[in-house]
CSV table of C-alpha atoms in Angstrom, one decimal:
chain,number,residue,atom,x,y,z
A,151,UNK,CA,0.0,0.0,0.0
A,152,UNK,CA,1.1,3.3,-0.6
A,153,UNK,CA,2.2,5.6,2.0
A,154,UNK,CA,-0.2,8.1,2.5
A,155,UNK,CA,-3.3,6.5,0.1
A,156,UNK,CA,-5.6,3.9,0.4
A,157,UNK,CA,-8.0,3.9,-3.1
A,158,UNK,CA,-6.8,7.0,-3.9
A,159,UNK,CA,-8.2,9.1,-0.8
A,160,UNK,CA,-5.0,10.4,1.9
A,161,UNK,CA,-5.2,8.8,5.1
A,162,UNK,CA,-6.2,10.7,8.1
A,163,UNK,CA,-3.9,13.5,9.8
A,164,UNK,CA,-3.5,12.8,13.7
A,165,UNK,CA,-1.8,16.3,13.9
A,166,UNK,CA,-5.8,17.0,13.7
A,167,UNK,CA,-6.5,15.7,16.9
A,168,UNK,CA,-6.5,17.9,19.9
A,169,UNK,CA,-7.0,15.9,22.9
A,170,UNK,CA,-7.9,11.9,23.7
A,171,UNK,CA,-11.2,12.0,22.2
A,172,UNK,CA,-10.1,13.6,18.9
A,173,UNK,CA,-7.1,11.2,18.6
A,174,UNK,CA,-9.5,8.6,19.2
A,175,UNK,CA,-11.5,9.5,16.4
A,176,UNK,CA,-8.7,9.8,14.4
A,177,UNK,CA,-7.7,6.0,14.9
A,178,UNK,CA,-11.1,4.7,14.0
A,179,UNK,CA,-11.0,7.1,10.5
A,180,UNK,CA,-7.4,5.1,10.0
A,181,UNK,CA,-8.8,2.0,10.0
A,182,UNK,CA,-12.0,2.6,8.0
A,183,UNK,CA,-9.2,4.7,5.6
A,184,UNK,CA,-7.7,0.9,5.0
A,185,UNK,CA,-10.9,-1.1,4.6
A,186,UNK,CA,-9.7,-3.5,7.0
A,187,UNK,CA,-12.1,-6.2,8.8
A,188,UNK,CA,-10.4,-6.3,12.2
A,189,UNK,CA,-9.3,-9.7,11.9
A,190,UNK,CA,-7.7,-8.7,8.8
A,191,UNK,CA,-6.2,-6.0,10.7
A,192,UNK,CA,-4.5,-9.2,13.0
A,193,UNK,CA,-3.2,-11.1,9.8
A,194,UNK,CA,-1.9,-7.9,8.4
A,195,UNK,CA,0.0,-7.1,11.9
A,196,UNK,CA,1.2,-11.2,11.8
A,197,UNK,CA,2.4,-10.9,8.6
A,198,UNK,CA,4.9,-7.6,9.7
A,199,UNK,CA,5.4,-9.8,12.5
A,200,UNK,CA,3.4,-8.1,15.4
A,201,UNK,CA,0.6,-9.5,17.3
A,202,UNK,CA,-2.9,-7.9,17.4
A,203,UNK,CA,-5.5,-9.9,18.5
A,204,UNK,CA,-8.9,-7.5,17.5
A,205,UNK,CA,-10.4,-7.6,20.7
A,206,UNK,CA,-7.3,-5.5,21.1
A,207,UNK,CA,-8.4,-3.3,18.6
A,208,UNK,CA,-12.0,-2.7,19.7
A,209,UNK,CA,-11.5,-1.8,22.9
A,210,UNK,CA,-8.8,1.0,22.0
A,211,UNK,CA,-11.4,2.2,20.1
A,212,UNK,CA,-13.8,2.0,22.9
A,213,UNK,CA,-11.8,4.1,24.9
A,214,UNK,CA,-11.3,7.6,26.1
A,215,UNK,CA,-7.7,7.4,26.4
A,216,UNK,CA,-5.4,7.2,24.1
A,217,UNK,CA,-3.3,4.2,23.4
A,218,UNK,CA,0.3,2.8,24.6
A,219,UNK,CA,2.8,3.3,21.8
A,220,UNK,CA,3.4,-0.2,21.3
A,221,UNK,CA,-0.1,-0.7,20.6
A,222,UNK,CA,-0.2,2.5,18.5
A,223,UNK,CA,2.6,1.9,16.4
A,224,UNK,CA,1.5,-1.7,15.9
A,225,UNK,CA,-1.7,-0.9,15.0
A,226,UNK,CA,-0.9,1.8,12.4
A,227,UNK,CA,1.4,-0.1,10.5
A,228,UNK,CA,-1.5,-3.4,10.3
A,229,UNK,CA,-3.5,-0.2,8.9
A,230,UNK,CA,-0.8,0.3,5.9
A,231,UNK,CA,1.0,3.5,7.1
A,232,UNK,CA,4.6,3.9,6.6
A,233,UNK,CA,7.3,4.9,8.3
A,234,UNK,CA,7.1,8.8,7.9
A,235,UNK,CA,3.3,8.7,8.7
A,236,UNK,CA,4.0,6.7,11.8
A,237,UNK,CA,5.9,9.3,13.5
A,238,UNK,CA,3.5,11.7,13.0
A,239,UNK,CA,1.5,9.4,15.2
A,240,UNK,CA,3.8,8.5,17.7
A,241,UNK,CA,4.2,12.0,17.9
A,242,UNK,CA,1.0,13.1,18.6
A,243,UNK,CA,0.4,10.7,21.1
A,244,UNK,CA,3.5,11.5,23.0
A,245,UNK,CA,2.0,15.3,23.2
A,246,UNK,CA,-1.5,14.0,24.4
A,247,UNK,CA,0.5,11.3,26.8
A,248,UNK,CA,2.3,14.2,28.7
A,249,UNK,CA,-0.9,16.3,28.8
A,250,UNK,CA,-2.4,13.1,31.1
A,251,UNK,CA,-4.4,11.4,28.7
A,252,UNK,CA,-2.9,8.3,28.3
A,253,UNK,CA,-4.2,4.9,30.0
A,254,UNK,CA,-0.7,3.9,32.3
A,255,UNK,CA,-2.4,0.4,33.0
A,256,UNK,CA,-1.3,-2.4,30.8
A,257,UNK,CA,-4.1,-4.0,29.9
A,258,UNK,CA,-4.3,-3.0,26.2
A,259,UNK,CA,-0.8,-4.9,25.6
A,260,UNK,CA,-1.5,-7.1,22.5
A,261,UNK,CA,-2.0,-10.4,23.6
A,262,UNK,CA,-0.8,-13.2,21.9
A,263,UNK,CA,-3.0,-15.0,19.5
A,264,UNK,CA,-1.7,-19.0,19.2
A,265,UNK,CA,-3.6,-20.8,16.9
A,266,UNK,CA,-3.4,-23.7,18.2
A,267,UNK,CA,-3.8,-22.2,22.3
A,268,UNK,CA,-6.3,-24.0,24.6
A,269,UNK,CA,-6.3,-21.4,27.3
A,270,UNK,CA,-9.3,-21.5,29.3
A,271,UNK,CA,-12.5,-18.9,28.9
A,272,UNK,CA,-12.6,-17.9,32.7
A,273,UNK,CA,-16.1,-17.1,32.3
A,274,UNK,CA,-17.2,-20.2,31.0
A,275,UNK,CA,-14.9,-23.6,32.1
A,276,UNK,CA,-15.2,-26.5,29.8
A,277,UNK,CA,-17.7,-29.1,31.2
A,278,UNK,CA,-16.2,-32.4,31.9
A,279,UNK,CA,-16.2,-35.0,29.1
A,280,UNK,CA,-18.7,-37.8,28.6
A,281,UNK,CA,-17.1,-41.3,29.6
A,282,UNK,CA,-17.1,-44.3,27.7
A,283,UNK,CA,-19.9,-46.2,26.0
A,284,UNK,CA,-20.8,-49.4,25.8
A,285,UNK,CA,-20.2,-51.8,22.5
A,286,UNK,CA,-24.1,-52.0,22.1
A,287,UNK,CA,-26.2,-52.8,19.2
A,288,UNK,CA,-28.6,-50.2,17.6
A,289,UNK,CA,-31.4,-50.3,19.9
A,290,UNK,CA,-32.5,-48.0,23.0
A,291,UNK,CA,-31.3,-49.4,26.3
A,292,UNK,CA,-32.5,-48.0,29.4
A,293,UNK,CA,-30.2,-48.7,32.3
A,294,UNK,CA,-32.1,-48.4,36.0
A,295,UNK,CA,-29.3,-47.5,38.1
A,296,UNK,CA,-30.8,-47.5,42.0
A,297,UNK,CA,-28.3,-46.4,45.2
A,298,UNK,CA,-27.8,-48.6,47.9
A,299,UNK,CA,-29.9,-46.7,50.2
A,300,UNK,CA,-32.9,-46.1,47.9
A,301,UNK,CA,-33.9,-41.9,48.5
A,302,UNK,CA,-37.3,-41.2,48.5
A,303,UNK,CA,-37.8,-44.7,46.4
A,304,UNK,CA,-36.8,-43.0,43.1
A,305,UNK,CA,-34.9,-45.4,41.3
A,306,UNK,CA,-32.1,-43.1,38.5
A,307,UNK,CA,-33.4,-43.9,34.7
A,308,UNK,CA,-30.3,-43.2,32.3
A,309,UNK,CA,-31.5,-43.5,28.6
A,310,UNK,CA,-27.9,-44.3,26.3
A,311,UNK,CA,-27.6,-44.6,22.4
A,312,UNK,CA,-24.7,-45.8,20.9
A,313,UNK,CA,-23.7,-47.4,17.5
A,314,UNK,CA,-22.5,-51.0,16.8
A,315,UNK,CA,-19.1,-50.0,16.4
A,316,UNK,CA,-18.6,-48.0,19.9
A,317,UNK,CA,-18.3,-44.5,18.1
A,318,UNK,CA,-20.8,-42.7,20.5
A,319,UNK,CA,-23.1,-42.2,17.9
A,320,UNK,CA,-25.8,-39.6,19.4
A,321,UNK,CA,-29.4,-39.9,18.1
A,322,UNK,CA,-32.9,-38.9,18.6
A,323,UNK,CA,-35.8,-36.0,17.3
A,324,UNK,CA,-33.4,-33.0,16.1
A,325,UNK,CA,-34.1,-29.4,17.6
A,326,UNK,CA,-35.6,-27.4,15.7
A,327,UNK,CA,-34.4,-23.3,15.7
A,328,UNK,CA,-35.0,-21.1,18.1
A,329,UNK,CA,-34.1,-17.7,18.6
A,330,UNK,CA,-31.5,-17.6,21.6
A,331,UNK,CA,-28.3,-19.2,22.9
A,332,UNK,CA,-27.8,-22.6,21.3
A,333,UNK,CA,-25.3,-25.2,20.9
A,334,UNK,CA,-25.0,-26.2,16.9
A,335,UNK,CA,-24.5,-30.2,17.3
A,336,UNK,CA,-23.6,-31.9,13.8
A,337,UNK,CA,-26.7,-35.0,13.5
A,338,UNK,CA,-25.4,-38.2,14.5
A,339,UNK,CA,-22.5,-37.5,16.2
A,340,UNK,CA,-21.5,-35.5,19.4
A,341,UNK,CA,-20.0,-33.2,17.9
A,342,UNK,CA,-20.5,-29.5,17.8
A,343,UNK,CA,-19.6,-26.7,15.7
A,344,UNK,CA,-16.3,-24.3,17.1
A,345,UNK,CA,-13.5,-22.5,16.6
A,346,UNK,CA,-9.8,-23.1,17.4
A,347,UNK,CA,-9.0,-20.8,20.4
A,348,UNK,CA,-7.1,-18.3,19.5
A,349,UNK,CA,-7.3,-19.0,15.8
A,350,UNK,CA,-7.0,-16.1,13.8
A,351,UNK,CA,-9.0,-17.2,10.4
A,352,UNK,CA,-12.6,-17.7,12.0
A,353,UNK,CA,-12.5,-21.2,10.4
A,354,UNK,CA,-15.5,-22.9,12.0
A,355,UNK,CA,-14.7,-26.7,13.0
A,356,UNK,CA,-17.0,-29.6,14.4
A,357,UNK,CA,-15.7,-30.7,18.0
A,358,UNK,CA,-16.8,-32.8,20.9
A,359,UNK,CA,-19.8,-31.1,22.1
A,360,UNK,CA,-18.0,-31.3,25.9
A,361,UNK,CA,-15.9,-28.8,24.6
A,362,UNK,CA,-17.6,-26.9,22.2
A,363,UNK,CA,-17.4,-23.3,23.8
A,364,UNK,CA,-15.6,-21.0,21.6
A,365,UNK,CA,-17.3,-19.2,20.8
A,366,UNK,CA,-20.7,-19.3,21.7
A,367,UNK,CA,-23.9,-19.0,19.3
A,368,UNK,CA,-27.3,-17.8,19.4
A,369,UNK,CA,-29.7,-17.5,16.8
A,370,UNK,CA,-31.5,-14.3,15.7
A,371,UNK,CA,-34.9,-14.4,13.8
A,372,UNK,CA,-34.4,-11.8,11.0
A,373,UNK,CA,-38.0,-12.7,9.8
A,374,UNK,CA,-39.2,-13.9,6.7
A,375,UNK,CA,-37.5,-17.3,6.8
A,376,UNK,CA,-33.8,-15.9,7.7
A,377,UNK,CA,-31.6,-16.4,10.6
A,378,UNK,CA,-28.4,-15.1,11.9
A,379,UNK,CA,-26.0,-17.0,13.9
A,380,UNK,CA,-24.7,-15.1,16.3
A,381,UNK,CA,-21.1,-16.0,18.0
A,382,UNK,CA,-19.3,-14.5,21.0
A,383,UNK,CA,-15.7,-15.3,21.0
A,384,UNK,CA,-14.2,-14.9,24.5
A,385,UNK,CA,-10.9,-13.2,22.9
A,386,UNK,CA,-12.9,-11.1,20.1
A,387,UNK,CA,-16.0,-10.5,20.5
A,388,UNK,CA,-19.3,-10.6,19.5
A,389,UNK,CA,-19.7,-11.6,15.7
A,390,UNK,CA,-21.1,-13.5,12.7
A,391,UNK,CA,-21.0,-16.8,11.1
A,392,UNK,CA,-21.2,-16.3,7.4
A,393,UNK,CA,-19.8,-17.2,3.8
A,394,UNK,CA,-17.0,-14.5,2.2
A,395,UNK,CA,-16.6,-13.0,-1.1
A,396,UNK,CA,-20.4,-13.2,-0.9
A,397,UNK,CA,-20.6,-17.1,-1.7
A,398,UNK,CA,-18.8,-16.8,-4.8
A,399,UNK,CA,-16.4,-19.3,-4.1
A,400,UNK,CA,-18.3,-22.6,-4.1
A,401,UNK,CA,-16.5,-24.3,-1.5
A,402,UNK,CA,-15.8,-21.3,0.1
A,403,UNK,CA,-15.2,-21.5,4.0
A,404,UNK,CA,-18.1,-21.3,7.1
A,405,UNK,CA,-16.4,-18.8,9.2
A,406,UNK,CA,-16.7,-16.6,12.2
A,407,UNK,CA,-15.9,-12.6,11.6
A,408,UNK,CA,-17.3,-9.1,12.5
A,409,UNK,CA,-21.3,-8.9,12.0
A,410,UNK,CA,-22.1,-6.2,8.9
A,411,UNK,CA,-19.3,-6.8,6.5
A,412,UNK,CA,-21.5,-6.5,3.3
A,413,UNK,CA,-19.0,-8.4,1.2
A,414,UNK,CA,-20.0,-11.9,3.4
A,415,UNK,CA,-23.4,-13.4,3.6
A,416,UNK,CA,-24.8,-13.7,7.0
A,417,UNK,CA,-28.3,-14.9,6.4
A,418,UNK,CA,-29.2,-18.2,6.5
A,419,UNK,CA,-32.6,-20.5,5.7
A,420,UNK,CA,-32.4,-23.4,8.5
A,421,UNK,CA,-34.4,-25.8,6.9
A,422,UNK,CA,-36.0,-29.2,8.0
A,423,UNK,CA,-34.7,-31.9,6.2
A,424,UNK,CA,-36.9,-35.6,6.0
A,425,UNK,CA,-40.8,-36.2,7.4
A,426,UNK,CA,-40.0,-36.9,10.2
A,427,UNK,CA,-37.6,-34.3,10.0
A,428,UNK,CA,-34.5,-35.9,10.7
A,429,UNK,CA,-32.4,-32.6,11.0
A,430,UNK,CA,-32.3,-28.9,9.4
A,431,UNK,CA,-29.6,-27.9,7.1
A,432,UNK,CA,-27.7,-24.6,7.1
A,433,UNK,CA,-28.4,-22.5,3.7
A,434,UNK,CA,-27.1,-19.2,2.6
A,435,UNK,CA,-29.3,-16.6,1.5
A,436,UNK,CA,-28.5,-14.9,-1.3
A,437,UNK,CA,-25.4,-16.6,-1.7
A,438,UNK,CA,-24.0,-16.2,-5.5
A,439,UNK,CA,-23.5,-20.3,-5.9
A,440,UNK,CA,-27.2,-21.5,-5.8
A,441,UNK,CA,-28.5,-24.2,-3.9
A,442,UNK,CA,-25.6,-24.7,-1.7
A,443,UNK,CA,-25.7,-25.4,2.2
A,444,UNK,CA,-23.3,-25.7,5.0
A,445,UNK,CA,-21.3,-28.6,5.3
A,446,UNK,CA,-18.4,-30.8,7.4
A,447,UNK,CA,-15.7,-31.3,4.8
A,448,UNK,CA,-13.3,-34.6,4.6
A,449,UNK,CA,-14.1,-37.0,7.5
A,450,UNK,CA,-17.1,-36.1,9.1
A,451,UNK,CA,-16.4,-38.6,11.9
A,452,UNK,CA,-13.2,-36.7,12.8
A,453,UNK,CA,-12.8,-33.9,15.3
A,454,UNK,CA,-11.9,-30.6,13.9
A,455,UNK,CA,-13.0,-31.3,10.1
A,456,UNK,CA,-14.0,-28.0,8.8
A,457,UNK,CA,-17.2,-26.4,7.8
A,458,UNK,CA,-17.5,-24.9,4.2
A,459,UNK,CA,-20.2,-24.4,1.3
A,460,UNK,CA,-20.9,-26.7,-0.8
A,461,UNK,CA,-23.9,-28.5,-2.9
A,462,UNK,CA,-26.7,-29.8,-1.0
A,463,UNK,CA,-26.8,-33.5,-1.3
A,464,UNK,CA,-30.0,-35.6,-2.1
A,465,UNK,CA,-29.4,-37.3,1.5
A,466,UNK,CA,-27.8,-34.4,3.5
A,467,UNK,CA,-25.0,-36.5,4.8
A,468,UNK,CA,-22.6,-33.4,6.6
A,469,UNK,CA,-25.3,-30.7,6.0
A,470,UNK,CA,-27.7,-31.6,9.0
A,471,UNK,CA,-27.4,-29.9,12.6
A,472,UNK,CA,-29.6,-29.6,15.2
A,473,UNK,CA,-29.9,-26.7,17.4
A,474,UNK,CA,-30.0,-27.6,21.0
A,475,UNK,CA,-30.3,-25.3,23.9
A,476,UNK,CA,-27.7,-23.9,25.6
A,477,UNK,CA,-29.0,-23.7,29.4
């Protein structure tokens, strides 16, 4: 990118800024001036080999302070300004910094943003995972489990499904959507849609549903058939699940970004699939491949096979999901 110019307009001038507030503003014109999403804005920084996770971002924007200069200068250089344009800013922020506008603390330090991180979400701790099942054959078996000391003479019923060949196969009457908090399971299998923690691409992935916290969806009704699946990331955010480049791509990824980007699609049809309905698949609206739907790519039996477009098959195999309740 050229110094200075971003489609031809000049970027913004923080000498125009006259306290926090202005400065502020300043920032968030810089990074509408380069037309960066802001997880583009933490590739772009990884590439120049900074780190910038964009919850990072947001909340400098959010504030009434202005930034640390490592965070400043990091940031303006992910927003394609040079070297001579970045000491402008730097300078600027110095001035404002020794006027007592800048936020000592340190919790606007990037953080670092390993893909393949399993740090914990403090607000939310993974529940434990299911144990083993039994080699069974395809039938329902209810086991009556009753204590020693029988309470109140209620004897414990535990309904369990498996398949012949042990894989934990999870059956039963699909949910059907609902707007609210859910938990997107991937028909039979226990296995749930997520993301990598820490990933930086918003690739969504099907995981054991134990685990399947990050981020965490809800759906909202947009009337007239469409949905929005909402996620909440515990690193960036609230967002989107959507399709890029508008769908254009046919087997273009399922992925979680910023809500509003007008170059993804973010409404989806979530249709029942089979009488009895048997499951509902995922479909685009307005997507620019027709009659494509949401679906687990490679080996759908593995953990963390990704979710993509792609044709809607005659029998749905990897396109059906149920949407249970998140309590």
């Amino acid at each position: 990118m050229t110094e200075g110019y971003a489609g031809g307009r000049s970027a913004p001038d923080p000498r125009e800024a006259t306290d926090a507030a202005s400065f502020i503003a300043q920032l968030q014109a810089l990074k509408d001036w380069s037309g960066l999403t802001y997880r583009e804005l933490s590739t772009r920084a990884s590439a120049l080999g900074d780190v910038l996770p964009r919850s990072t971002v947001a909340n400098m924007l959010a504030r009434s302070t202005v930034p640390r200069e490592e965070l400043l200068t990091t940031f303006v250089r992910a927003c394609g300004v040079g070297p001579g344009a970045l000491e402008s800013w730097q300078t600027v922020r110095k001035e404002l910094a020794a006027r007592g506008v800048y936020e000592p603390s340190g919790s606007d330090v990037p953080a670092t943003d390993d893909e393949t991180s399993t740090a914990p979400w403090p607000t939310a701790p993974e529940p434990p995972q299911p144990g083993p099942r039994s080699r069974v054959s395809r039938t329902l078996v209810t086991v009556v489990a009753v204590t020693g000391l029988v309470l109140a003479g209620v004897s414990v019923v535990v309904a369990l499904v498996t398949d012949g060949d042990g894989g934990g196969t999870v059956t039963g009457t699909p949910t059907a959507p609902a707007a609210g908090d859910v938990q997107i399971r991937v028909i039979g299998s226990d296995l749930c849609l997520n993301e990598r923690r820490g990933g930086r691409s918003g690739q969504i992935h099907q995981r054991k549903c134990a685990g399947a916290d990050v981020p965490r969806y809800s759906l909202m009704d947009l009337g007239a058939g469409a949905w929005r699946i909402v996620s909440d990331h515990p690193d960036y955010g609230p967002g989107c699940s959507g399709i890029p480049t508008g769908g254009r791509i046919a087997d273009a990824a399922f992925e979680d970004s910023e809500c509003g980007d007008p170059t993804r699609v973010e409404r989806f049809r979530l249709e029942p699939f089979g009488s009895p309905v048997s499951g509902y698949r995922i479909v685009p609206v307005d997507s620019a491949t027709a009659d494509t739907c949401v679906t687990v790519t490679g080996d759908r039996t593995a953990e963390w096979a990704k979710l993509a477009q792609a044709p809607c098959r005659p029998d749905a195999q990897g396109q059906l999901f149920s949407f249970d309740r998140r309590t």
